[in-house]
Amino acid sequence: MSAEVFHCLRIEQYDRKFLDDICELADAIRFLSKSKQGADQLASLLSHKRAMLYFVQPSTRTFLSFQSACQILGMKTADVRDTNTSSEVKGESEADTVRTFSSYYDVIIMRHHQADFARHIANVLNNSNRPVPVINGGSGKDQHPTQALLDVYTLIRSFKERGGVDGKKIAFVGDLFRGRTVRSLACLLTKFQGVRQYFVAPRELQIGDDILSYLDQHGVSYALTEDFRSILSEVDVIYMTRLQDEWDVKDGGNTKSINLQDYSLTKENMNFLQPHTIVMHPLPRRQEISTDLDNDPRAMYWRQMRNGMFIRAALLAMIFDVTDNIFRIKETLGENVSVE
Ligand code: NCD
């Protein structure tokens, strides 16, 4: 199995071909899931595999969509979400805890407050007698690779009829300094041609220099601004984010008082967007997108969320090497499946 599809740790490991392949596979899974025949066959593919969801940081969507993705492929799941219920309270190290999981489960999907913890665990397991794959479901403020995959899937689907993602303009808005989804997607978009990126935030929450130098190294064009209004009519995608003030406790900061009102989408400023511009958000949201925009055809965030389930199922299918089986099932059932 290639290194690219064993662990899923950081977005840098993926190339453009991988992105096109995983999105095509997610489409096939989406199609098959719509019928009982298709769903039954998908669910038989990995019925011999078990997944551990080790989520020691809060999560709704990532956790549930991974669980659903496992169910789509027939995998059984178990979870640890609170270290107070595990032997970590007895003083066991996190590395030993995760190594324990590897004795019982075939894949470990994890969310952790520490940047690069997933990579550390993958190294520990690589040197063990049972090196099961590790999937990073969010590591500190640093990376959220599967969110970036689902975001790219959403972009590919949204711009299929408009020349694809290449050459599009995307604005990231809000807490870009601590938003791991933005950091991951900004880097992943370097795999496309000529995507221009705008980082729209108050100075204290502006994107980190590490990301900007990554973009520089990849010859990506970008702009930084505090003026949300100025980019509204310019871009094809607006990627909104919330204030990540839960990090204040750990970092000793006080960002609660930062007012992101000027970085919010309202019915009024939606009028400045082009008709084809889409609005994305990794969710959860606070007030940065008014709920009365939810039914605007340009609001993509609920569909984006659902895309996450299919892309995560596709990732698991790639990791366990059942990609060909899925395309074969699709070919066999063809258009004859009755979609319910
Ligand atoms: C994001 C996260 O956890 O980084 N949520 C998600 O996974 N969809 C964004 C956030 O918490 O703001």
Coordinates of C-alpha atoms and ligand atoms in Angstrom, one line a residue:
M1 CA 0.0 0.0 0.0
S2 CA 1.4 3.4 -0.8
A3 CA 2.4 5.8 2.0
E4 CA -0.2 8.2 0.7
V5 CA -3.1 6.1 1.6
F6 CA -2.0 4.3 4.7
H7 CA -2.1 7.0 7.5
C8 CA -3.9 10.3 7.0
L9 CA -1.9 12.8 9.0
R10 CA -1.2 16.0 7.1
I11 CA -2.5 17.5 3.9
E12 CA 1.0 17.8 2.4
Q13 CA 0.9 14.1 1.8
Y14 CA -1.7 14.4 -1.0
D15 CA -1.2 15.2 -4.6
R16 CA -3.7 16.3 -7.3
K17 CA -4.3 12.9 -8.6
F18 CA -5.2 11.6 -5.2
L19 CA -7.7 14.4 -4.8
D20 CA -9.4 13.7 -8.1
D21 CA -9.5 10.0 -7.3
I22 CA -10.9 10.3 -3.8
C23 CA -13.6 12.7 -5.1
E24 CA -14.6 10.3 -7.9
L25 CA -14.8 7.5 -5.3
A26 CA -16.9 9.6 -3.0
D27 CA -19.3 10.2 -5.9
A28 CA -19.6 6.4 -6.5
I29 CA -20.3 5.8 -2.8
R30 CA -22.8 8.6 -2.7
F31 CA -24.6 7.0 -5.8
L32 CA -24.6 3.5 -4.4
S33 CA -25.8 4.6 -0.9
K34 CA -29.0 5.8 -2.5
S35 CA -30.3 2.3 -3.2
K36 CA -30.8 -0.7 -0.9
Q37 CA -28.9 -2.9 -3.3
G38 CA -26.0 -0.5 -3.5
A39 CA -26.0 0.2 0.2
D40 CA -26.1 -3.5 1.1
Q41 CA -23.1 -4.2 -1.1
L42 CA -21.1 -1.3 0.3
A43 CA -21.9 -2.5 3.8
S44 CA -20.4 -5.9 3.1
L45 CA -17.0 -4.6 2.0
L46 CA -15.4 -3.9 5.4
S47 CA -17.7 -5.8 7.7
H48 CA -14.6 -7.6 9.0
K49 CA -12.9 -4.4 10.2
R50 CA -13.3 -2.4 13.4
A51 CA -12.6 1.3 13.9
M52 CA -11.7 3.2 17.1
L53 CA -12.8 6.8 17.3
Y54 CA -10.5 8.4 19.9
F55 CA -11.9 11.9 20.1
V56 CA -10.6 13.7 23.2
Q57 CA -11.5 17.2 21.9
P58 CA -15.1 18.2 21.3
S59 CA -16.7 17.2 18.0
T60 CA -20.1 16.7 16.5
R61 CA -19.7 16.6 12.7
T62 CA -16.3 15.0 12.4
F63 CA -17.1 12.3 14.9
L64 CA -20.6 11.5 13.5
S65 CA -19.6 11.6 9.9
F66 CA -16.7 9.2 10.5
Q67 CA -19.0 6.9 12.4
S68 CA -21.5 7.1 9.5
A69 CA -18.7 6.6 7.0
C70 CA -17.7 3.4 8.9
Q71 CA -21.3 2.3 8.9
I72 CA -21.7 2.8 5.1
L73 CA -18.8 0.4 4.6
G74 CA -20.1 -2.0 7.3
M75 CA -17.3 -1.4 9.8
K76 CA -18.0 -1.7 13.5
T77 CA -17.0 1.3 15.7
A78 CA -16.2 2.0 19.3
D79 CA -15.2 5.3 20.8
V80 CA -13.3 7.0 23.7
R81 CA -14.3 10.6 24.0
D82 CA -13.4 11.3 27.6
T83 CA -10.1 10.4 29.1
N84 CA -11.6 10.3 32.5
T85 CA -13.2 7.0 31.6
S86 CA -9.9 5.5 30.4
S87 CA -6.8 4.2 32.1
E88 CA -5.2 7.6 31.5
V89 CA -6.6 8.5 34.9
K90 CA -4.4 5.7 36.3
G91 CA -1.4 7.4 34.8
E92 CA -1.2 5.5 31.5
S93 CA 0.4 7.6 28.8
E94 CA -1.6 8.6 25.8
A95 CA 0.8 6.7 23.5
D96 CA 0.2 3.5 25.5
T97 CA -3.5 4.1 25.4
V98 CA -3.5 4.4 21.6
R99 CA -1.2 1.4 21.3
T100 CA -3.8 -0.5 23.3
F101 CA -6.4 0.4 20.7
S102 CA -4.2 -1.0 18.0
S103 CA -4.5 -4.4 19.5
Y104 CA -8.3 -4.4 19.1
Y105 CA -9.0 -2.2 16.2
D106 CA -8.0 -2.0 12.5
V107 CA -7.9 1.8 12.2
I108 CA -7.6 4.6 14.8
I109 CA -9.4 7.8 14.0
M110 CA -8.4 10.6 16.4
R111 CA -8.9 14.2 17.4
H112 CA -6.5 15.7 19.8
H113 CA -5.7 19.2 21.2
Q114 CA -2.0 18.8 20.4
A115 CA -0.6 19.6 17.0
D116 CA 1.1 16.6 15.4
F117 CA -0.1 14.2 18.0
A118 CA -1.5 11.9 15.3
R119 CA 1.8 11.9 13.6
H120 CA 3.6 11.0 16.8
I121 CA 1.1 8.1 17.3
A122 CA 1.6 6.9 13.8
N123 CA 5.3 6.8 14.4
V124 CA 4.8 4.8 17.6
L125 CA 2.6 2.3 15.8
N126 CA 4.9 2.1 12.8
N127 CA 7.5 0.7 15.2
S128 CA 5.1 -1.7 16.9
N129 CA 4.0 -5.2 15.9
R130 CA 0.6 -4.0 14.7
P131 CA 1.0 -0.8 12.7
V132 CA -2.7 0.0 12.0
P133 CA -3.6 3.2 10.0
V134 CA -4.1 6.5 11.9
I135 CA -6.5 9.1 10.7
N136 CA -6.1 12.7 12.0
G137 CA -9.6 14.1 12.7
G138 CA -8.2 17.4 13.9
S139 CA -4.8 18.1 15.6
G140 CA -4.7 21.2 17.8
K141 CA -4.8 24.5 15.9
D142 CA -2.6 23.0 13.2
Q143 CA -4.3 20.6 10.8
H144 CA -7.6 19.0 9.9
P145 CA -6.8 17.1 6.8
T146 CA -10.1 15.3 6.3
Q147 CA -12.0 18.6 6.6
A148 CA -9.7 19.9 3.8
L149 CA -10.6 16.8 1.7
L150 CA -14.3 17.4 2.2
D151 CA -13.9 21.1 1.4
V152 CA -12.0 20.3 -1.8
Y153 CA -14.8 17.7 -2.7
T154 CA -17.4 20.5 -2.1
L155 CA -15.4 22.9 -4.4
I156 CA -15.0 20.3 -7.1
R157 CA -18.7 19.5 -7.0
S158 CA -19.7 23.1 -6.9
F159 CA -17.6 24.2 -9.9
K160 CA -18.0 21.2 -12.1
E161 CA -20.0 23.2 -14.6
R162 CA -17.9 26.3 -14.2
G163 CA -14.4 25.2 -15.3
G164 CA -13.4 23.4 -12.1
V165 CA -11.5 24.7 -9.1
D166 CA -8.4 25.9 -11.1
G167 CA -8.3 29.7 -11.3
K168 CA -11.0 30.4 -8.7
K169 CA -10.7 33.0 -6.0
I170 CA -11.4 32.1 -2.4
A171 CA -11.7 34.3 0.6
F172 CA -11.1 32.9 4.1
V173 CA -12.8 35.0 6.8
G174 CA -12.7 35.1 10.6
D175 CA -10.3 33.5 13.0
L176 CA -7.6 32.4 10.6
F177 CA -4.8 32.3 13.1
R178 CA -6.3 29.4 15.1
G179 CA -8.6 27.8 12.5
R180 CA -7.1 24.5 11.5
T181 CA -9.6 24.0 8.7
V182 CA -8.4 27.2 7.0
R183 CA -4.8 26.3 7.5
S184 CA -5.3 22.9 5.9
L185 CA -7.4 24.0 3.0
A186 CA -5.2 26.9 2.1
C187 CA -2.3 24.5 1.7
L188 CA -4.3 21.8 -0.1
L189 CA -5.5 24.4 -2.7
T190 CA -1.8 24.7 -3.8
K191 CA -2.5 21.4 -5.7
F192 CA -4.8 23.4 -8.1
Q193 CA -3.6 25.8 -10.8
G194 CA -4.0 29.5 -10.2
V195 CA -6.3 29.6 -7.2
R196 CA -6.0 33.1 -5.6
Q197 CA -6.5 33.2 -1.9
Y198 CA -7.7 36.2 0.3
F199 CA -7.3 36.2 4.0
V200 CA -9.8 38.4 5.6
A201 CA -9.4 39.0 9.4
P202 CA -8.7 41.5 12.1
R203 CA -4.9 41.8 12.5
E204 CA -4.8 39.7 15.7
L205 CA -6.5 36.7 14.0
Q206 CA -4.7 36.9 10.7
I207 CA -3.3 33.7 9.1
G208 CA 0.1 32.4 10.4
D209 CA 3.4 33.2 8.6
D210 CA 4.1 29.5 8.3
I211 CA 1.1 29.1 5.9
L212 CA 2.1 32.2 4.0
S213 CA 5.6 30.9 3.4
Y214 CA 4.1 27.6 2.3
L215 CA 2.0 29.5 -0.2
D216 CA 5.1 31.5 -1.3
Q217 CA 7.1 28.3 -1.8
H218 CA 4.3 27.0 -4.1
G219 CA 4.0 30.2 -6.0
V220 CA 0.4 30.9 -4.9
S221 CA -1.0 34.4 -5.2
Y222 CA -2.7 35.7 -2.1
A223 CA -3.8 38.9 -0.4
L224 CA -4.3 39.9 3.3
T225 CA -7.0 42.4 4.2
E226 CA -9.1 43.6 7.1
D227 CA -11.8 44.9 4.8
F228 CA -14.4 42.2 4.3
R229 CA -16.7 44.4 2.2
S230 CA -13.9 44.9 -0.4
I231 CA -13.7 41.3 -1.4
L232 CA -17.4 40.3 -1.5
S233 CA -18.0 40.9 -5.1
E234 CA -14.6 39.7 -6.2
V235 CA -14.5 36.0 -5.1
D236 CA -16.0 32.7 -6.2
V237 CA -15.9 31.2 -2.7
I238 CA -16.4 32.7 0.8
Y239 CA -15.1 30.4 3.5
M240 CA -16.5 31.7 6.9
T241 CA -15.2 30.7 10.3
R242 CA -16.0 31.3 13.9
L243 CA -13.9 32.9 16.7
Q244 CA -11.9 30.0 18.3
D245 CA -11.7 31.5 21.8
E246 CA -11.6 28.1 23.5
W247 CA -7.9 28.3 23.0
D248 CA -7.6 31.4 25.2
V249 CA -7.5 29.2 28.3
K250 CA -4.5 27.2 27.1
D251 CA -2.7 30.2 25.5
G252 CA -3.5 32.7 28.2
G253 CA -5.0 35.0 25.6
N254 CA -8.2 37.1 25.8
T255 CA -9.8 37.2 22.4
K256 CA -13.4 36.9 23.6
S257 CA -13.8 40.6 23.3
I258 CA -12.8 40.7 19.6
N259 CA -15.9 41.6 17.7
L260 CA -16.3 39.7 14.5
Q261 CA -19.4 41.6 13.5
D262 CA -17.6 43.2 10.6
Y263 CA -16.6 39.7 9.4
S264 CA -20.2 38.4 9.3
L265 CA -22.5 37.5 6.4
T266 CA -25.9 39.1 6.5
K267 CA -28.8 39.3 4.0
E268 CA -27.6 42.8 3.2
N269 CA -24.0 42.1 2.3
M270 CA -25.0 38.9 0.4
N271 CA -26.3 41.2 -2.2
F272 CA -22.7 42.1 -3.1
L273 CA -21.8 38.5 -3.9
Q274 CA -21.9 37.3 -7.5
P275 CA -24.8 34.9 -8.3
H276 CA -22.4 31.9 -8.6
T277 CA -20.4 32.6 -5.5
I278 CA -20.7 29.9 -2.8
V279 CA -20.6 30.3 0.9
M280 CA -18.8 27.6 2.9
H281 CA -18.3 27.1 6.7
P282 CA -16.8 24.1 8.5
L283 CA -19.3 24.6 11.2
P284 CA -20.1 25.1 14.1
R285 CA -21.1 28.7 13.5
R286 CA -21.9 31.4 15.9
Q287 CA -23.3 34.7 14.5
E288 CA -20.9 34.9 11.5
I289 CA -23.6 33.6 9.1
S290 CA -27.1 34.8 9.7
T291 CA -29.6 31.9 9.7
D292 CA -31.8 33.6 7.3
L293 CA -29.2 32.9 4.6
D294 CA -29.6 29.1 5.0
N295 CA -32.0 28.7 2.1
D296 CA -30.0 30.9 -0.2
P297 CA -28.9 28.6 -3.1
R298 CA -25.3 29.9 -2.6
A299 CA -25.2 28.7 1.0
M300 CA -23.2 25.5 0.7
Y301 CA -22.4 24.7 4.3
W302 CA -25.1 22.0 5.0
R303 CA -24.2 20.2 1.8
Q304 CA -20.5 20.6 2.6
M305 CA -21.2 18.8 5.9
R306 CA -22.9 15.9 4.2
N307 CA -20.0 15.7 1.7
G308 CA -17.8 14.9 4.7
M309 CA -19.5 11.6 5.3
F310 CA -18.9 10.4 1.7
I311 CA -15.3 11.6 1.5
R312 CA -14.5 9.9 4.8
A313 CA -16.1 6.7 3.5
A314 CA -13.9 7.1 0.4
L315 CA -10.8 7.6 2.5
L316 CA -11.5 4.4 4.5
A317 CA -12.2 2.5 1.3
M318 CA -8.8 3.6 0.0
I319 CA -7.0 2.8 3.2
F320 CA -8.5 -0.7 3.1
D321 CA -8.0 -1.1 -0.6
V322 CA -11.6 -1.7 -1.7
T323 CA -11.7 1.0 -4.3
D324 CA -11.9 -1.3 -7.3
N325 CA -14.7 -3.3 -5.6
I326 CA -16.7 -0.1 -5.3
F327 CA -16.4 0.8 -9.0
R328 CA -17.2 -2.8 -9.9
I329 CA -20.4 -2.8 -7.8
K330 CA -21.3 0.5 -9.5
E331 CA -20.7 -1.0 -12.9
T332 CA -22.7 -4.1 -12.2
L333 CA -25.6 -2.3 -10.7
G334 CA -25.3 0.5 -13.2
E335 CA -28.4 2.5 -13.8
N336 CA -30.6 -0.4 -12.8
V337 CA -30.6 0.3 -9.1
S338 CA -33.9 1.8 -7.8
V339 CA -33.0 4.9 -6.0
E340 CA -35.1 5.4 -2.9
Ligands
NCD1 C1 -13.9 22.6 12.9 C2 -12.8 22.1 13.8 O1 -13.1 21.3 14.7 O2 -11.7 22.5 13.6 N1 -15.1 21.9 13.0 C3 -15.2 20.8 12.2 O3 -14.5 19.8 12.3 N2 -16.2 20.8 11.3 C4 -14.1 24.1 13.0 C5 -14.4 24.7 14.3 O4 -14.5 24.0 15.4 O5 -14.6 25.9 14.3

